[in-house]
Amino acid sequence: MADIPSLSFERIAESYDATRGGEERGAAFASGIRPWLAGRGPILEVGVGTGAVALALRRAGLDVLGVDLSPAMLVKAAERLGSRVAVADVHRLPIATESMTGAYATWVLHVVADPGAVLAEVARVLRPGGAFVAILSTPTELVTDVDRLVRGMQARLRGERADTPERIISLAAAAGFELAERTVIANEMHPTVPSEVVERIRERTYSVLWDLDDTAWQAEVEPTVAALRALPDPDRARIHQDRYPLRAFRLPAAGP
C-alpha cells in the first residue's frame, strides 16, 4: 500500500453537501452511472460519503449499499439510505467475493492510499461480467477564471495522487477490468465566487490542503489566493457547469 494514507472526510462531514453539490449533484451523477448498472442485485458505492449519489440511484430502483472511511459522513448517509451503509476501508472490503452485480465510485480514487488495490478489491466482489463506473475528480475543461487558478493549484499539490483517466484505465486493466466507455458527465449548474473561494481555501475546505505544510502553503496556496483576489469583480458569481471524466469498466463474463 502507498505511504500516503487515504483521506477521511470526517472533518468536513457537516459542510460536505453544501460545498460539493448535495442531492442536486448526486442526481446529476446518478444519471450517468445508472445505464451501466444491472437492474437486479446489490450495487456497491465505494466511498459513499453522505449518500447523495446512492439516494438518487435508489430512487431509480437500484439496491445500493455503501462503504466509507468516515463515521461522520455515514451519519449523513444513513439519514438517506438507512442501514445499507458501513464503515470500512475500501482496500479491504467486508463483502463476499462475487456478491455484487455492479459498483461505482465518484470523486474517490484520488483520495485513497492505493487506487490499484481498491480496483482489485472491487474486481473481487463483483460477479463475472459486472460493471464498475468511476467519475474522476478533475473537470475535462476549466471554464472559469476561478477554476483555472484553483484546479491548477490542486493538480500541482496532488502530484502522483491525481486520478487522471490514463492512470485509472491502466490500474483497472491490471485489476482485470476491460474498458467499456469513455465519456463525460455534467454536474449541476452552480456559482463560483472568487472571494468565497478564498475563504474556502483559508478554511482548508479542499482535501488537498488539509495536511499541507507551511512551505508548500507559501509556495502554492498564497500565490493562488493573491491571484484570486486580483481577478476582476471578485464578488461576482461565475455560473457554470463542470463536466467530469466518466469511465465505465466491465469484468469478463463467466466462461461456458
JSON list of N, CA, C and O in Angstrom, two decimals, residues 100-148:
[
{"chain": "A", "resi": 100, "resn": "MET", "atom": "N", "xyz": [-21.54, -8.78, -5.66]},
{"chain": "A", "resi": 100, "resn": "MET", "atom": "CA", "xyz": [-22.13, -7.53, -6.16]},
{"chain": "A", "resi": 100, "resn": "MET", "atom": "C", "xyz": [-22.35, -7.63, -7.67]},
{"chain": "A", "resi": 100, "resn": "MET", "atom": "O", "xyz": [-21.53, -8.17, -8.40]},
{"chain": "A", "resi": 101, "resn": "THR", "atom": "N", "xyz": [-23.46, -7.07, -8.13]},
{"chain": "A", "resi": 101, "resn": "THR", "atom": "CA", "xyz": [-23.72, -7.05, -9.58]},
{"chain": "A", "resi": 101, "resn": "THR", "atom": "C", "xyz": [-23.08, -5.85, -10.26]},
{"chain": "A", "resi": 101, "resn": "THR", "atom": "O", "xyz": [-22.89, -5.85, -11.47]},
{"chain": "A", "resi": 102, "resn": "GLY", "atom": "N", "xyz": [-22.77, -4.83, -9.49]},
{"chain": "A", "resi": 102, "resn": "GLY", "atom": "CA", "xyz": [-22.13, -3.64, -10.05]},
{"chain": "A", "resi": 102, "resn": "GLY", "atom": "C", "xyz": [-21.55, -2.80, -8.93]},
{"chain": "A", "resi": 102, "resn": "GLY", "atom": "O", "xyz": [-21.82, -3.02, -7.75]},
{"chain": "A", "resi": 103, "resn": "ALA", "atom": "N", "xyz": [-20.74, -1.82, -9.31]},
{"chain": "A", "resi": 103, "resn": "ALA", "atom": "CA", "xyz": [-20.12, -0.93, -8.32]},
{"chain": "A", "resi": 103, "resn": "ALA", "atom": "C", "xyz": [-19.78, 0.39, -9.00]},
{"chain": "A", "resi": 103, "resn": "ALA", "atom": "O", "xyz": [-19.67, 0.47, -10.23]},
{"chain": "A", "resi": 104, "resn": "TYR", "atom": "N", "xyz": [-19.61, 1.41, -8.19]},
{"chain": "A", "resi": 104, "resn": "TYR", "atom": "CA", "xyz": [-19.21, 2.70, -8.74]},
{"chain": "A", "resi": 104, "resn": "TYR", "atom": "C", "xyz": [-18.50, 3.52, -7.65]},
{"chain": "A", "resi": 104, "resn": "TYR", "atom": "O", "xyz": [-18.60, 3.22, -6.45]},
{"chain": "A", "resi": 105, "resn": "ALA", "atom": "N", "xyz": [-17.79, 4.55, -8.10]},
{"chain": "A", "resi": 105, "resn": "ALA", "atom": "CA", "xyz": [-17.11, 5.47, -7.19]},
{"chain": "A", "resi": 105, "resn": "ALA", "atom": "C", "xyz": [-17.12, 6.85, -7.83]},
{"chain": "A", "resi": 105, "resn": "ALA", "atom": "O", "xyz": [-16.83, 6.99, -9.02]},
{"chain": "A", "resi": 106, "resn": "THR", "atom": "N", "xyz": [-17.45, 7.88, -7.05]},
{"chain": "A", "resi": 106, "resn": "THR", "atom": "CA", "xyz": [-17.44, 9.24, -7.57]},
{"chain": "A", "resi": 106, "resn": "THR", "atom": "C", "xyz": [-16.51, 10.09, -6.71]},
{"chain": "A", "resi": 106, "resn": "THR", "atom": "O", "xyz": [-16.65, 10.14, -5.50]},
{"chain": "A", "resi": 107, "resn": "TRP", "atom": "N", "xyz": [-15.57, 10.75, -7.38]},
{"chain": "A", "resi": 107, "resn": "TRP", "atom": "CA", "xyz": [-14.62, 11.63, -6.69]},
{"chain": "A", "resi": 107, "resn": "TRP", "atom": "C", "xyz": [-13.95, 10.91, -5.51]},
{"chain": "A", "resi": 107, "resn": "TRP", "atom": "O", "xyz": [-13.80, 11.46, -4.43]},
{"chain": "A", "resi": 108, "resn": "VAL", "atom": "N", "xyz": [-13.46, 9.70, -5.74]},
{"chain": "A", "resi": 108, "resn": "VAL", "atom": "CA", "xyz": [-12.89, 8.89, -4.65]},
{"chain": "A", "resi": 108, "resn": "VAL", "atom": "C", "xyz": [-11.46, 8.45, -4.94]},
{"chain": "A", "resi": 108, "resn": "VAL", "atom": "O", "xyz": [-10.62, 8.43, -4.04]},
{"chain": "A", "resi": 109, "resn": "LEU", "atom": "N", "xyz": [-11.16, 8.08, -6.17]},
{"chain": "A", "resi": 109, "resn": "LEU", "atom": "CA", "xyz": [-9.90, 7.39, -6.45]},
{"chain": "A", "resi": 109, "resn": "LEU", "atom": "C", "xyz": [-8.67, 8.27, -6.28]},
{"chain": "A", "resi": 109, "resn": "LEU", "atom": "O", "xyz": [-7.55, 7.74, -6.22]},
{"chain": "A", "resi": 110, "resn": "HIS", "atom": "N", "xyz": [-8.83, 9.58, -6.14]},
{"chain": "A", "resi": 110, "resn": "HIS", "atom": "CA", "xyz": [-7.69, 10.45, -5.88]},
{"chain": "A", "resi": 110, "resn": "HIS", "atom": "C", "xyz": [-7.41, 10.61, -4.39]},
{"chain": "A", "resi": 110, "resn": "HIS", "atom": "O", "xyz": [-6.39, 11.21, -4.02]},
{"chain": "A", "resi": 111, "resn": "VAL", "atom": "N", "xyz": [-8.29, 10.10, -3.53]},
{"chain": "A", "resi": 111, "resn": "VAL", "atom": "CA", "xyz": [-8.09, 10.27, -2.08]},
{"chain": "A", "resi": 111, "resn": "VAL", "atom": "C", "xyz": [-7.86, 8.94, -1.36]},
{"chain": "A", "resi": 111, "resn": "VAL", "atom": "O", "xyz": [-7.79, 8.90, -0.14]},
{"chain": "A", "resi": 112, "resn": "VAL", "atom": "N", "xyz": [-7.76, 7.84, -2.08]},
{"chain": "A", "resi": 112, "resn": "VAL", "atom": "CA", "xyz": [-7.43, 6.56, -1.46]},
{"chain": "A", "resi": 112, "resn": "VAL", "atom": "C", "xyz": [-5.92, 6.37, -1.51]},
{"chain": "A", "resi": 112, "resn": "VAL", "atom": "O", "xyz": [-5.23, 6.91, -2.37]},
{"chain": "A", "resi": 113, "resn": "ALA", "atom": "N", "xyz": [-5.41, 5.57, -0.57]},
{"chain": "A", "resi": 113, "resn": "ALA", "atom": "CA", "xyz": [-3.96, 5.35, -0.50]},
{"chain": "A", "resi": 113, "resn": "ALA", "atom": "C", "xyz": [-3.43, 4.65, -1.74]},
{"chain": "A", "resi": 113, "resn": "ALA", "atom": "O", "xyz": [-2.38, 5.01, -2.27]},
{"chain": "A", "resi": 114, "resn": "ASP", "atom": "N", "xyz": [-4.16, 3.65, -2.21]},
{"chain": "A", "resi": 114, "resn": "ASP", "atom": "CA", "xyz": [-3.67, 2.81, -3.31]},
{"chain": "A", "resi": 114, "resn": "ASP", "atom": "C", "xyz": [-4.83, 2.49, -4.24]},
{"chain": "A", "resi": 114, "resn": "ASP", "atom": "O", "xyz": [-5.55, 1.51, -4.03]},
{"chain": "A", "resi": 115, "resn": "PRO", "atom": "N", "xyz": [-5.08, 3.32, -5.26]},
{"chain": "A", "resi": 115, "resn": "PRO", "atom": "CA", "xyz": [-6.22, 3.06, -6.14]},
{"chain": "A", "resi": 115, "resn": "PRO", "atom": "C", "xyz": [-6.15, 1.72, -6.86]},
{"chain": "A", "resi": 115, "resn": "PRO", "atom": "O", "xyz": [-7.18, 1.11, -7.14]},
{"chain": "A", "resi": 116, "resn": "GLY", "atom": "N", "xyz": [-4.96, 1.23, -7.14]},
{"chain": "A", "resi": 116, "resn": "GLY", "atom": "CA", "xyz": [-4.84, -0.08, -7.77]},
{"chain": "A", "resi": 116, "resn": "GLY", "atom": "C", "xyz": [-5.37, -1.18, -6.89]},
{"chain": "A", "resi": 116, "resn": "GLY", "atom": "O", "xyz": [-6.08, -2.09, -7.34]},
{"chain": "A", "resi": 117, "resn": "ALA", "atom": "N", "xyz": [-5.05, -1.10, -5.58]},
{"chain": "A", "resi": 117, "resn": "ALA", "atom": "CA", "xyz": [-5.54, -2.09, -4.63]},
{"chain": "A", "resi": 117, "resn": "ALA", "atom": "C", "xyz": [-7.06, -1.99, -4.48]},
{"chain": "A", "resi": 117, "resn": "ALA", "atom": "O", "xyz": [-7.76, -3.00, -4.34]},
{"chain": "A", "resi": 118, "resn": "VAL", "atom": "N", "xyz": [-7.59, -0.78, -4.50]},
{"chain": "A", "resi": 118, "resn": "VAL", "atom": "CA", "xyz": [-9.04, -0.59, -4.41]},
{"chain": "A", "resi": 118, "resn": "VAL", "atom": "C", "xyz": [-9.73, -1.20, -5.62]},
{"chain": "A", "resi": 118, "resn": "VAL", "atom": "O", "xyz": [-10.74, -1.91, -5.49]},
{"chain": "A", "resi": 119, "resn": "LEU", "atom": "N", "xyz": [-9.19, -0.96, -6.80]},
{"chain": "A", "resi": 119, "resn": "LEU", "atom": "CA", "xyz": [-9.79, -1.54, -8.00]},
{"chain": "A", "resi": 119, "resn": "LEU", "atom": "C", "xyz": [-9.72, -3.07, -7.98]},
{"chain": "A", "resi": 119, "resn": "LEU", "atom": "O", "xyz": [-10.66, -3.74, -8.43]},
{"chain": "A", "resi": 120, "resn": "ALA", "atom": "N", "xyz": [-8.65, -3.62, -7.44]},
{"chain": "A", "resi": 120, "resn": "ALA", "atom": "CA", "xyz": [-8.56, -5.08, -7.32]},
{"chain": "A", "resi": 120, "resn": "ALA", "atom": "C", "xyz": [-9.62, -5.62, -6.37]},
{"chain": "A", "resi": 120, "resn": "ALA", "atom": "O", "xyz": [-10.21, -6.68, -6.61]},
{"chain": "A", "resi": 121, "resn": "GLU", "atom": "N", "xyz": [-9.88, -4.89, -5.26]},
{"chain": "A", "resi": 121, "resn": "GLU", "atom": "CA", "xyz": [-10.93, -5.29, -4.33]},
{"chain": "A", "resi": 121, "resn": "GLU", "atom": "C", "xyz": [-12.30, -5.21, -4.98]},
{"chain": "A", "resi": 121, "resn": "GLU", "atom": "O", "xyz": [-13.15, -6.09, -4.78]},
{"chain": "A", "resi": 122, "resn": "VAL", "atom": "N", "xyz": [-12.54, -4.16, -5.74]},
{"chain": "A", "resi": 122, "resn": "VAL", "atom": "CA", "xyz": [-13.82, -4.04, -6.45]},
{"chain": "A", "resi": 122, "resn": "VAL", "atom": "C", "xyz": [-13.99, -5.21, -7.41]},
{"chain": "A", "resi": 122, "resn": "VAL", "atom": "O", "xyz": [-15.07, -5.83, -7.49]},
{"chain": "A", "resi": 123, "resn": "ALA", "atom": "N", "xyz": [-12.92, -5.56, -8.14]},
{"chain": "A", "resi": 123, "resn": "ALA", "atom": "CA", "xyz": [-13.00, -6.70, -9.05]},
{"chain": "A", "resi": 123, "resn": "ALA", "atom": "C", "xyz": [-13.31, -7.99, -8.29]},
{"chain": "A", "resi": 123, "resn": "ALA", "atom": "O", "xyz": [-14.06, -8.85, -8.77]},
{"chain": "A", "resi": 124, "resn": "ARG", "atom": "N", "xyz": [-12.76, -8.13, -7.09]},
{"chain": "A", "resi": 124, "resn": "ARG", "atom": "CA", "xyz": [-13.01, -9.34, -6.30]},
{"chain": "A", "resi": 124, "resn": "ARG", "atom": "C", "xyz": [-14.48, -9.49, -5.92]},
{"chain": "A", "resi": 124, "resn": "ARG", "atom": "O", "xyz": [-15.04, -10.59, -5.99]},
{"chain": "A", "resi": 125, "resn": "VAL", "atom": "N", "xyz": [-15.13, -8.39, -5.53]},
{"chain": "A", "resi": 125, "resn": "VAL", "atom": "CA", "xyz": [-16.50, -8.51, -5.03]},
{"chain": "A", "resi": 125, "resn": "VAL", "atom": "C", "xyz": [-17.54, -8.51, -6.15]},
{"chain": "A", "resi": 125, "resn": "VAL", "atom": "O", "xyz": [-18.70, -8.84, -5.90]},
{"chain": "A", "resi": 126, "resn": "LEU", "atom": "N", "xyz": [-17.13, -8.17, -7.38]},
{"chain": "A", "resi": 126, "resn": "LEU", "atom": "CA", "xyz": [-18.08, -8.16, -8.48]},
{"chain": "A", "resi": 126, "resn": "LEU", "atom": "C", "xyz": [-18.27, -9.56, -9.07]},
{"chain": "A", "resi": 126, "resn": "LEU", "atom": "O", "xyz": [-17.33, -10.36, -9.14]},
{"chain": "A", "resi": 127, "resn": "ARG", "atom": "N", "xyz": [-19.48, -9.82, -9.53]},
{"chain": "A", "resi": 127, "resn": "ARG", "atom": "CA", "xyz": [-19.74, -11.05, -10.26]},
{"chain": "A", "resi": 127, "resn": "ARG", "atom": "C", "xyz": [-19.13, -10.96, -11.65]},
{"chain": "A", "resi": 127, "resn": "ARG", "atom": "O", "xyz": [-18.93, -9.86, -12.19]},
{"chain": "A", "resi": 128, "resn": "PRO", "atom": "N", "xyz": [-18.82, -12.08, -12.29]},
{"chain": "A", "resi": 128, "resn": "PRO", "atom": "CA", "xyz": [-18.31, -12.04, -13.67]},
{"chain": "A", "resi": 128, "resn": "PRO", "atom": "C", "xyz": [-19.25, -11.24, -14.57]},
{"chain": "A", "resi": 128, "resn": "PRO", "atom": "O", "xyz": [-20.47, -11.37, -14.49]},
{"chain": "A", "resi": 129, "resn": "GLY", "atom": "N", "xyz": [-18.68, -10.39, -15.40]},
{"chain": "A", "resi": 129, "resn": "GLY", "atom": "CA", "xyz": [-19.48, -9.53, -16.26]},
{"chain": "A", "resi": 129, "resn": "GLY", "atom": "C", "xyz": [-19.96, -8.26, -15.59]},
{"chain": "A", "resi": 129, "resn": "GLY", "atom": "O", "xyz": [-20.60, -7.42, -16.23]},
{"chain": "A", "resi": 130, "resn": "GLY", "atom": "N", "xyz": [-19.66, -8.09, -14.29]},
{"chain": "A", "resi": 130, "resn": "GLY", "atom": "CA", "xyz": [-20.11, -6.92, -13.56]},
{"chain": "A", "resi": 130, "resn": "GLY", "atom": "C", "xyz": [-19.42, -5.65, -14.00]},
{"chain": "A", "resi": 130, "resn": "GLY", "atom": "O", "xyz": [-18.29, -5.67, -14.49]},
{"chain": "A", "resi": 131, "resn": "ALA", "atom": "N", "xyz": [-20.10, -4.53, -13.83]},
{"chain": "A", "resi": 131, "resn": "ALA", "atom": "CA", "xyz": [-19.58, -3.23, -14.26]},
{"chain": "A", "resi": 131, "resn": "ALA", "atom": "C", "xyz": [-19.12, -2.40, -13.07]},
{"chain": "A", "resi": 131, "resn": "ALA", "atom": "O", "xyz": [-19.69, -2.48, -11.97]},
{"chain": "A", "resi": 132, "resn": "PHE", "atom": "N", "xyz": [-18.09, -1.61, -13.32]},
{"chain": "A", "resi": 132, "resn": "PHE", "atom": "CA", "xyz": [-17.62, -0.61, -12.35]},
{"chain": "A", "resi": 132, "resn": "PHE", "atom": "C", "xyz": [-17.54, 0.72, -13.07]},
{"chain": "A", "resi": 132, "resn": "PHE", "atom": "O", "xyz": [-16.94, 0.82, -14.15]},
{"chain": "A", "resi": 133, "resn": "VAL", "atom": "N", "xyz": [-18.14, 1.75, -12.48]},
{"chain": "A", "resi": 133, "resn": "VAL", "atom": "CA", "xyz": [-18.16, 3.08, -13.08]},
{"chain": "A", "resi": 133, "resn": "VAL", "atom": "C", "xyz": [-17.41, 4.04, -12.16]},
{"chain": "A", "resi": 133, "resn": "VAL", "atom": "O", "xyz": [-17.67, 4.08, -10.95]},
{"chain": "A", "resi": 134, "resn": "ALA", "atom": "N", "xyz": [-16.48, 4.80, -12.72]},
{"chain": "A", "resi": 134, "resn": "ALA", "atom": "CA", "xyz": [-15.71, 5.77, -11.95]},
{"chain": "A", "resi": 134, "resn": "ALA", "atom": "C", "xyz": [-15.92, 7.16, -12.54]},
{"chain": "A", "resi": 134, "resn": "ALA", "atom": "O", "xyz": [-15.73, 7.37, -13.75]},
{"chain": "A", "resi": 135, "resn": "ILE", "atom": "N", "xyz": [-16.34, 8.10, -11.69]},
{"chain": "A", "resi": 135, "resn": "ILE", "atom": "CA", "xyz": [-16.35, 9.51, -12.06]},
{"chain": "A", "resi": 135, "resn": "ILE", "atom": "C", "xyz": [-15.13, 10.14, -11.40]},
{"chain": "A", "resi": 135, "resn": "ILE", "atom": "O", "xyz": [-14.98, 10.09, -10.18]},
{"chain": "A", "resi": 136, "resn": "LEU", "atom": "N", "xyz": [-14.26, 10.71, -12.22]},
{"chain": "A", "resi": 136, "resn": "LEU", "atom": "CA", "xyz": [-12.99, 11.22, -11.73]},
{"chain": "A", "resi": 136, "resn": "LEU", "atom": "C", "xyz": [-13.13, 12.68, -11.32]},
{"chain": "A", "resi": 136, "resn": "LEU", "atom": "O", "xyz": [-14.15, 13.32, -11.58]},
{"chain": "A", "resi": 137, "resn": "SER", "atom": "N", "xyz": [-12.10, 13.21, -10.67]},
{"chain": "A", "resi": 137, "resn": "SER", "atom": "CA", "xyz": [-12.29, 14.43, -9.89]},
{"chain": "A", "resi": 137, "resn": "SER", "atom": "C", "xyz": [-11.95, 15.74, -10.60]},
{"chain": "A", "resi": 137, "resn": "SER", "atom": "O", "xyz": [-12.32, 16.80, -10.10]},
{"chain": "A", "resi": 138, "resn": "THR", "atom": "N", "xyz": [-11.23, 15.68, -11.71]},
{"chain": "A", "resi": 138, "resn": "THR", "atom": "CA", "xyz": [-10.83, 16.92, -12.37]},
{"chain": "A", "resi": 138, "resn": "THR", "atom": "C", "xyz": [-11.67, 17.15, -13.62]},
{"chain": "A", "resi": 138, "resn": "THR", "atom": "O", "xyz": [-11.74, 16.28, -14.49]},
{"chain": "A", "resi": 139, "resn": "PRO", "atom": "N", "xyz": [-12.32, 18.31, -13.73]},
{"chain": "A", "resi": 139, "resn": "PRO", "atom": "CA", "xyz": [-13.16, 18.57, -14.91]},
{"chain": "A", "resi": 139, "resn": "PRO", "atom": "C", "xyz": [-12.36, 18.44, -16.21]},
{"chain": "A", "resi": 139, "resn": "PRO", "atom": "O", "xyz": [-11.15, 18.71, -16.26]},
{"chain": "A", "resi": 140, "resn": "THR", "atom": "N", "xyz": [-13.06, 18.07, -17.26]},
{"chain": "A", "resi": 140, "resn": "THR", "atom": "CA", "xyz": [-12.41, 17.93, -18.57]},
{"chain": "A", "resi": 140, "resn": "THR", "atom": "C", "xyz": [-12.06, 19.28, -19.17]},
{"chain": "A", "resi": 140, "resn": "THR", "atom": "O", "xyz": [-11.18, 19.38, -20.02]},
{"chain": "A", "resi": 141, "resn": "GLU", "atom": "N", "xyz": [-12.76, 20.34, -18.75]},
{"chain": "A", "resi": 141, "resn": "GLU", "atom": "CA", "xyz": [-12.50, 21.69, -19.24]},
{"chain": "A", "resi": 141, "resn": "GLU", "atom": "C", "xyz": [-12.66, 22.66, -18.08]},
{"chain": "A", "resi": 141, "resn": "GLU", "atom": "O", "xyz": [-13.63, 22.59, -17.33]},
{"chain": "A", "resi": 142, "resn": "LEU", "atom": "N", "xyz": [-11.71, 23.57, -17.93]},
{"chain": "A", "resi": 142, "resn": "LEU", "atom": "CA", "xyz": [-11.77, 24.57, -16.87]},
{"chain": "A", "resi": 142, "resn": "LEU", "atom": "C", "xyz": [-12.39, 25.83, -17.46]},
{"chain": "A", "resi": 142, "resn": "LEU", "atom": "O", "xyz": [-11.75, 26.58, -18.19]},
{"chain": "A", "resi": 143, "resn": "VAL", "atom": "N", "xyz": [-13.66, 26.08, -17.11]},
{"chain": "A", "resi": 143, "resn": "VAL", "atom": "CA", "xyz": [-14.45, 27.09, -17.78]},
{"chain": "A", "resi": 143, "resn": "VAL", "atom": "C", "xyz": [-14.17, 28.49, -17.25]},
{"chain": "A", "resi": 143, "resn": "VAL", "atom": "O", "xyz": [-14.06, 29.44, -18.01]},
{"chain": "A", "resi": 144, "resn": "THR", "atom": "N", "xyz": [-14.05, 28.64, -15.94]},
{"chain": "A", "resi": 144, "resn": "THR", "atom": "CA", "xyz": [-13.97, 29.97, -15.35]},
{"chain": "A", "resi": 144, "resn": "THR", "atom": "C", "xyz": [-12.54, 30.32, -14.94]},
{"chain": "A", "resi": 144, "resn": "THR", "atom": "O", "xyz": [-11.69, 29.44, -14.75]},
{"chain": "A", "resi": 145, "resn": "ASP", "atom": "N", "xyz": [-12.31, 31.62, -14.77]},
{"chain": "A", "resi": 145, "resn": "ASP", "atom": "CA", "xyz": [-11.00, 32.06, -14.30]},
{"chain": "A", "resi": 145, "resn": "ASP", "atom": "C", "xyz": [-10.70, 31.53, -12.90]},
{"chain": "A", "resi": 145, "resn": "ASP", "atom": "O", "xyz": [-9.55, 31.20, -12.59]},
{"chain": "A", "resi": 146, "resn": "VAL", "atom": "N", "xyz": [-11.72, 31.40, -12.07]},
{"chain": "A", "resi": 146, "resn": "VAL", "atom": "CA", "xyz": [-11.52, 30.87, -10.72]},
{"chain": "A", "resi": 146, "resn": "VAL", "atom": "C", "xyz": [-11.06, 29.42, -10.79]},
{"chain": "A", "resi": 146, "resn": "VAL", "atom": "O", "xyz": [-10.08, 29.03, -10.13]},
{"chain": "A", "resi": 147, "resn": "ASP", "atom": "N", "xyz": [-11.75, 28.60, -11.57]},
{"chain": "A", "resi": 147, "resn": "ASP", "atom": "CA", "xyz": [-11.39, 27.19, -11.66]},
{"chain": "A", "resi": 147, "resn": "ASP", "atom": "C", "xyz": [-10.00, 26.98, -12.22]},
{"chain": "A", "resi": 147, "resn": "ASP", "atom": "O", "xyz": [-9.27, 26.07, -11.80]},
{"chain": "A", "resi": 148, "resn": "ARG", "atom": "N", "xyz": [-9.62, 27.79, -13.18]},
{"chain": "A", "resi": 148, "resn": "ARG", "atom": "CA", "xyz": [-8.27, 27.62, -13.75]},
{"chain": "A", "resi": 148, "resn": "ARG", "atom": "C", "xyz": [-7.20, 27.83, -12.68]},
{"chain": "A", "resi": 148, "resn": "ARG", "atom": "O", "xyz": [-6.20, 27.10, -12.64]}
]
